[in-house]
Amino acid sequence: MTNSRTASECSALVSDLRASPRESEWVEFKVNNSNPTDIGEYISALANSAALLDKRRAYVVWGIEDGTRKVVGTTFEPATAKQGNEDLENWLTRLLEPQVPFRFHTCEVEGVRGVVLEIDSALHQPVRFSGEEYIRVGSYKKKLRDHPEKERALWQRFTTTTFEDGIAAQRLSGDDVLQVLAFPSYFDLLRVPLPS
């Protein structure tokens, strides 16, 4: 699900994420760890933690040292990564349930290559990877079933979140918004002339 941010947006995002005092339950920093199973588990844990903390998205950033937040770059290349004979993104999507939108962005940060995995928050139920639900406890990835208090709080969060509070689309031009909305139908239903 690659959907590139502009280079400046990606670089600004990494700077913002690095500015936080420590790794959080919705942000993970890596250098080169590209183990597909770990990535899938992080998608589950971070999507669920983002929902619990009322964040719209969570992130994994490659190319940043965890403890120091030093920019060191990465050799991880999600576009060519595979699990067996299957592309990484396809493999991850197949094993996530329910499927949660995620996007890899590659950008330059302070002159070196970085990768950002942007993960949408879980919506109506916890996200599972390969049949298991994960959550972040501090900066650690844990199985959700081992933390019933977090599981209870997460389910309670889902019952208070409505579809209408979500974002349907973002980064659209004015013309794109008008195309998506099909606004002439609204005026037809009201029997009001279409404004110029």
PDB file of N, CA and C in Angstrom, residues 24-28 41-59 100 119-123 125-127 133-144 147 150-151 153-155 157-158:
ATOM      1  N   SER A  24       7.207   6.030  21.964  1.00  0.00           N
ATOM      2  CA  SER A  24       5.904   5.975  22.614  1.00  0.00           C
ATOM      3  C   SER A  24       5.173   4.702  22.202  1.00  0.00           C
ATOM      4  N   GLU A  25       3.932   4.593  22.664  1.00  0.00           N
ATOM      5  CA  GLU A  25       3.134   3.417  22.318  1.00  0.00           C
ATOM      6  C   GLU A  25       2.609   3.491  20.894  1.00  0.00           C
ATOM      7  N   TRP A  26       2.850   4.581  20.197  1.00  0.00           N
ATOM      8  CA  TRP A  26       2.399   4.697  18.809  1.00  0.00           C
ATOM      9  C   TRP A  26       3.523   5.060  17.840  1.00  0.00           C
ATOM     10  N   VAL A  27       4.777   5.046  18.319  1.00  0.00           N
ATOM     11  CA  VAL A  27       5.941   5.312  17.461  1.00  0.00           C
ATOM     12  C   VAL A  27       7.050   4.337  17.804  1.00  0.00           C
ATOM     13  N   GLU A  28       7.651   3.746  16.768  1.00  0.00           N
ATOM     14  CA  GLU A  28       8.769   2.804  16.940  1.00  0.00           C
ATOM     15  C   GLU A  28       9.895   3.234  16.013  1.00  0.00           C
ATOM     16  N   GLU A  41       3.736  -7.800  13.293  1.00  0.00           N
ATOM     17  CA  GLU A  41       3.359  -7.678  14.705  1.00  0.00           C
ATOM     18  C   GLU A  41       3.329  -6.214  15.135  1.00  0.00           C
ATOM     19  N   TYR A  42       4.277  -5.419  14.630  1.00  0.00           N
ATOM     20  CA  TYR A  42       4.286  -3.989  14.951  1.00  0.00           C
ATOM     21  C   TYR A  42       3.068  -3.286  14.360  1.00  0.00           C
ATOM     22  N   ILE A  43       2.652  -3.665  13.162  1.00  0.00           N
ATOM     23  CA  ILE A  43       1.460  -3.046  12.579  1.00  0.00           C
ATOM     24  C   ILE A  43       0.265  -3.296  13.494  1.00  0.00           C
ATOM     25  N   SER A  44       0.099  -4.538  13.948  1.00  0.00           N
ATOM     26  CA  SER A  44      -1.002  -4.865  14.857  1.00  0.00           C
ATOM     27  C   SER A  44      -0.887  -4.064  16.152  1.00  0.00           C
ATOM     28  N   ALA A  45       0.277  -4.102  16.785  1.00  0.00           N
ATOM     29  CA  ALA A  45       0.469  -3.437  18.078  1.00  0.00           C
ATOM     30  C   ALA A  45       0.277  -1.932  17.983  1.00  0.00           C
ATOM     31  N   LEU A  46       0.840  -1.327  16.952  1.00  0.00           N
ATOM     32  CA  LEU A  46       0.768   0.121  16.831  1.00  0.00           C
ATOM     33  C   LEU A  46      -0.627   0.590  16.421  1.00  0.00           C
ATOM     34  N   ALA A  47      -1.302  -0.152  15.541  1.00  0.00           N
ATOM     35  CA  ALA A  47      -2.671   0.210  15.152  1.00  0.00           C
ATOM     36  C   ALA A  47      -3.589   0.142  16.367  1.00  0.00           C
ATOM     37  N   ASN A  48      -3.434  -0.890  17.183  1.00  0.00           N
ATOM     38  CA  ASN A  48      -4.266  -1.039  18.376  1.00  0.00           C
ATOM     39  C   ASN A  48      -3.937   0.026  19.427  1.00  0.00           C
ATOM     40  N   SER A  49      -2.657   0.306  19.616  1.00  0.00           N
ATOM     41  CA  SER A  49      -2.264   1.334  20.584  1.00  0.00           C
ATOM     42  C   SER A  49      -2.719   2.714  20.134  1.00  0.00           C
ATOM     43  N   ALA A  50      -2.637   2.996  18.845  1.00  0.00           N
ATOM     44  CA  ALA A  50      -3.100   4.292  18.336  1.00  0.00           C
ATOM     45  C   ALA A  50      -4.584   4.461  18.638  1.00  0.00           C
ATOM     46  N   ALA A  51      -5.363   3.401  18.440  1.00  0.00           N
ATOM     47  CA  ALA A  51      -6.801   3.480  18.746  1.00  0.00           C
ATOM     48  C   ALA A  51      -7.023   3.752  20.228  1.00  0.00           C
ATOM     49  N   LEU A  52      -6.294   3.058  21.063  1.00  0.00           N
ATOM     50  CA  LEU A  52      -6.434   3.216  22.507  1.00  0.00           C
ATOM     51  C   LEU A  52      -6.073   4.626  22.964  1.00  0.00           C
ATOM     52  N   LEU A  53      -5.094   5.237  22.305  1.00  0.00           N
ATOM     53  CA  LEU A  53      -4.615   6.562  22.696  1.00  0.00           C
ATOM     54  C   LEU A  53      -5.254   7.687  21.889  1.00  0.00           C
ATOM     55  N   ASP A  54      -6.268   7.352  21.096  1.00  0.00           N
ATOM     56  CA  ASP A  54      -6.985   8.339  20.289  1.00  0.00           C
ATOM     57  C   ASP A  54      -6.080   9.042  19.283  1.00  0.00           C
ATOM     58  N   LYS A  55      -5.159   8.282  18.682  1.00  0.00           N
ATOM     59  CA  LYS A  55      -4.297   8.795  17.611  1.00  0.00           C
ATOM     60  C   LYS A  55      -4.840   8.245  16.292  1.00  0.00           C
ATOM     61  N   ARG A  56      -4.813   9.043  15.262  1.00  0.00           N
ATOM     62  CA  ARG A  56      -5.310   8.583  13.955  1.00  0.00           C
ATOM     63  C   ARG A  56      -4.328   7.631  13.275  1.00  0.00           C
ATOM     64  N   ARG A  57      -3.042   7.787  13.598  1.00  0.00           N
ATOM     65  CA  ARG A  57      -2.018   6.964  12.963  1.00  0.00           C
ATOM     66  C   ARG A  57      -0.913   6.611  13.942  1.00  0.00           C
ATOM     67  N   ALA A  58      -0.171   5.582  13.567  1.00  0.00           N
ATOM     68  CA  ALA A  58       1.029   5.190  14.304  1.00  0.00           C
ATOM     69  C   ALA A  58       2.149   5.031  13.271  1.00  0.00           C
ATOM     70  N   TYR A  59       3.390   4.956  13.744  1.00  0.00           N
ATOM     71  CA  TYR A  59       4.520   4.984  12.813  1.00  0.00           C
ATOM     72  C   TYR A  59       5.646   4.055  13.257  1.00  0.00           C
ATOM     73  N   VAL A 100      -5.908  -3.224   7.872  1.00  0.00           N
ATOM     74  CA  VAL A 100      -5.749  -1.842   8.296  1.00  0.00           C
ATOM     75  C   VAL A 100      -4.866  -1.155   7.255  1.00  0.00           C
ATOM     76  N   ILE A 119       0.734   3.808   9.729  1.00  0.00           N
ATOM     77  CA  ILE A 119      -0.302   2.811   9.999  1.00  0.00           C
ATOM     78  C   ILE A 119      -1.545   3.503  10.523  1.00  0.00           C
ATOM     79  N   ASP A 120      -2.682   3.268   9.890  1.00  0.00           N
ATOM     80  CA  ASP A 120      -3.930   3.835  10.394  1.00  0.00           C
ATOM     81  C   ASP A 120      -4.329   3.138  11.690  1.00  0.00           C
ATOM     82  N   SER A 121      -5.018   3.863  12.524  1.00  0.00           N
ATOM     83  CA  SER A 121      -5.515   3.340  13.791  1.00  0.00           C
ATOM     84  C   SER A 121      -6.548   2.232  13.550  1.00  0.00           C
ATOM     85  N   ALA A 122      -6.613   1.272  14.455  1.00  0.00           N
ATOM     86  CA  ALA A 122      -7.675   0.255  14.406  1.00  0.00           C
ATOM     87  C   ALA A 122      -9.009   0.967  14.568  1.00  0.00           C
ATOM     88  N   LEU A 123     -10.053   0.460  13.901  1.00  0.00           N
ATOM     89  CA  LEU A 123     -11.333   1.155  13.929  1.00  0.00           C
ATOM     90  C   LEU A 123     -12.391   0.528  14.822  1.00  0.00           C
ATOM     91  N   GLN A 125     -12.401  -3.029  15.845  1.00  0.00           N
ATOM     92  CA  GLN A 125     -11.951  -4.207  16.579  1.00  0.00           C
ATOM     93  C   GLN A 125     -10.431  -4.242  16.533  1.00  0.00           C
ATOM     94  N   PRO A 126      -9.797  -4.965  17.451  1.00  0.00           N
ATOM     95  CA  PRO A 126      -8.333  -5.024  17.436  1.00  0.00           C
ATOM     96  C   PRO A 126      -7.819  -5.663  16.147  1.00  0.00           C
ATOM     97  N   VAL A 127      -6.692  -5.166  15.684  1.00  0.00           N
ATOM     98  CA  VAL A 127      -6.048  -5.706  14.486  1.00  0.00           C
ATOM     99  C   VAL A 127      -5.191  -6.898  14.911  1.00  0.00           C
ATOM    100  N   GLU A 133      -3.419 -10.822  18.315  1.00  0.00           N
ATOM    101  CA  GLU A 133      -3.552  -9.381  18.533  1.00  0.00           C
ATOM    102  C   GLU A 133      -2.385  -8.910  19.397  1.00  0.00           C
ATOM    103  N   TYR A 134      -1.826  -7.760  19.032  1.00  0.00           N
ATOM    104  CA  TYR A 134      -0.699  -7.193  19.777  1.00  0.00           C
ATOM    105  C   TYR A 134      -1.045  -5.793  20.256  1.00  0.00           C
ATOM    106  N   ILE A 135      -0.289  -5.320  21.237  1.00  0.00           N
ATOM    107  CA  ILE A 135      -0.464  -3.976  21.802  1.00  0.00           C
ATOM    108  C   ILE A 135       0.906  -3.504  22.267  1.00  0.00           C
ATOM    109  N   ARG A 136       1.070  -2.213  22.400  1.00  0.00           N
ATOM    110  CA  ARG A 136       2.310  -1.682  22.971  1.00  0.00           C
ATOM    111  C   ARG A 136       2.076  -1.420  24.457  1.00  0.00           C
ATOM    112  N   VAL A 137       3.034  -1.824  25.252  1.00  0.00           N
ATOM    113  CA  VAL A 137       3.042  -1.521  26.681  1.00  0.00           C
ATOM    114  C   VAL A 137       4.335  -0.747  26.895  1.00  0.00           C
ATOM    115  N   GLY A 138       4.199   0.572  27.034  1.00  0.00           N
ATOM    116  CA  GLY A 138       5.388   1.424  27.018  1.00  0.00           C
ATOM    117  C   GLY A 138       5.997   1.346  25.631  1.00  0.00           C
ATOM    118  N   SER A 139       7.266   0.994  25.551  1.00  0.00           N
ATOM    119  CA  SER A 139       7.906   0.871  24.235  1.00  0.00           C
ATOM    120  C   SER A 139       8.076  -0.601  23.832  1.00  0.00           C
ATOM    121  N   TYR A 140       7.334  -1.497  24.486  1.00  0.00           N
ATOM    122  CA  TYR A 140       7.453  -2.926  24.193  1.00  0.00           C
ATOM    123  C   TYR A 140       6.212  -3.448  23.481  1.00  0.00           C
ATOM    124  N   LYS A 141       6.418  -4.354  22.553  1.00  0.00           N
ATOM    125  CA  LYS A 141       5.327  -5.005  21.831  1.00  0.00           C
ATOM    126  C   LYS A 141       4.947  -6.263  22.610  1.00  0.00           C
ATOM    127  N   LYS A 142       3.667  -6.377  22.967  1.00  0.00           N
ATOM    128  CA  LYS A 142       3.189  -7.509  23.765  1.00  0.00           C
ATOM    129  C   LYS A 142       1.922  -8.086  23.149  1.00  0.00           C
ATOM    130  N   LYS A 143       1.601  -9.322  23.523  1.00  0.00           N
ATOM    131  CA  LYS A 143       0.337  -9.927  23.095  1.00  0.00           C
ATOM    132  C   LYS A 143      -0.792  -9.275  23.888  1.00  0.00           C
ATOM    133  N   LEU A 144      -1.835  -8.864  23.179  1.00  0.00           N
ATOM    134  CA  LEU A 144      -2.957  -8.174  23.818  1.00  0.00           C
ATOM    135  C   LEU A 144      -3.617  -9.050  24.873  1.00  0.00           C
ATOM    136  N   HIS A 147      -2.672  -8.713  28.472  1.00  0.00           N
ATOM    137  CA  HIS A 147      -2.935  -7.428  29.128  1.00  0.00           C
ATOM    138  C   HIS A 147      -4.430  -7.129  29.073  1.00  0.00           C
ATOM    139  N   LYS A 150      -5.789  -3.520  29.139  1.00  0.00           N
ATOM    140  CA  LYS A 150      -5.661  -2.773  27.879  1.00  0.00           C
ATOM    141  C   LYS A 150      -6.696  -3.268  26.869  1.00  0.00           C
ATOM    142  N   GLU A 151      -6.950  -4.574  26.863  1.00  0.00           N
ATOM    143  CA  GLU A 151      -7.952  -5.126  25.946  1.00  0.00           C
ATOM    144  C   GLU A 151      -9.339  -4.569  26.273  1.00  0.00           C
ATOM    145  N   ALA A 153     -10.020  -1.720  27.815  1.00  0.00           N
ATOM    146  CA  ALA A 153     -10.017  -0.292  27.466  1.00  0.00           C
ATOM    147  C   ALA A 153     -10.117  -0.092  25.957  1.00  0.00           C
ATOM    148  N   LEU A 154      -9.461  -0.960  25.194  1.00  0.00           N
ATOM    149  CA  LEU A 154      -9.512  -0.860  23.729  1.00  0.00           C
ATOM    150  C   LEU A 154     -10.923  -1.125  23.222  1.00  0.00           C
ATOM    151  N   TRP A 155     -11.572  -2.170  23.733  1.00  0.00           N
ATOM    152  CA  TRP A 155     -12.950  -2.470  23.309  1.00  0.00           C
ATOM    153  C   TRP A 155     -13.902  -1.338  23.722  1.00  0.00           C
ATOM    154  N   ARG A 157     -13.096   1.743  23.929  1.00  0.00           N
ATOM    155  CA  ARG A 157     -12.800   2.834  22.980  1.00  0.00           C
ATOM    156  C   ARG A 157     -13.565   2.623  21.670  1.00  0.00           C
ATOM    157  N   PHE A 158     -13.611   1.365  21.196  1.00  0.00           N
ATOM    158  CA  PHE A 158     -14.309   1.079  19.944  1.00  0.00           C
ATOM    159  C   PHE A 158     -15.803   1.382  20.055  1.00  0.00           C
TER     160      PHE A 158
END
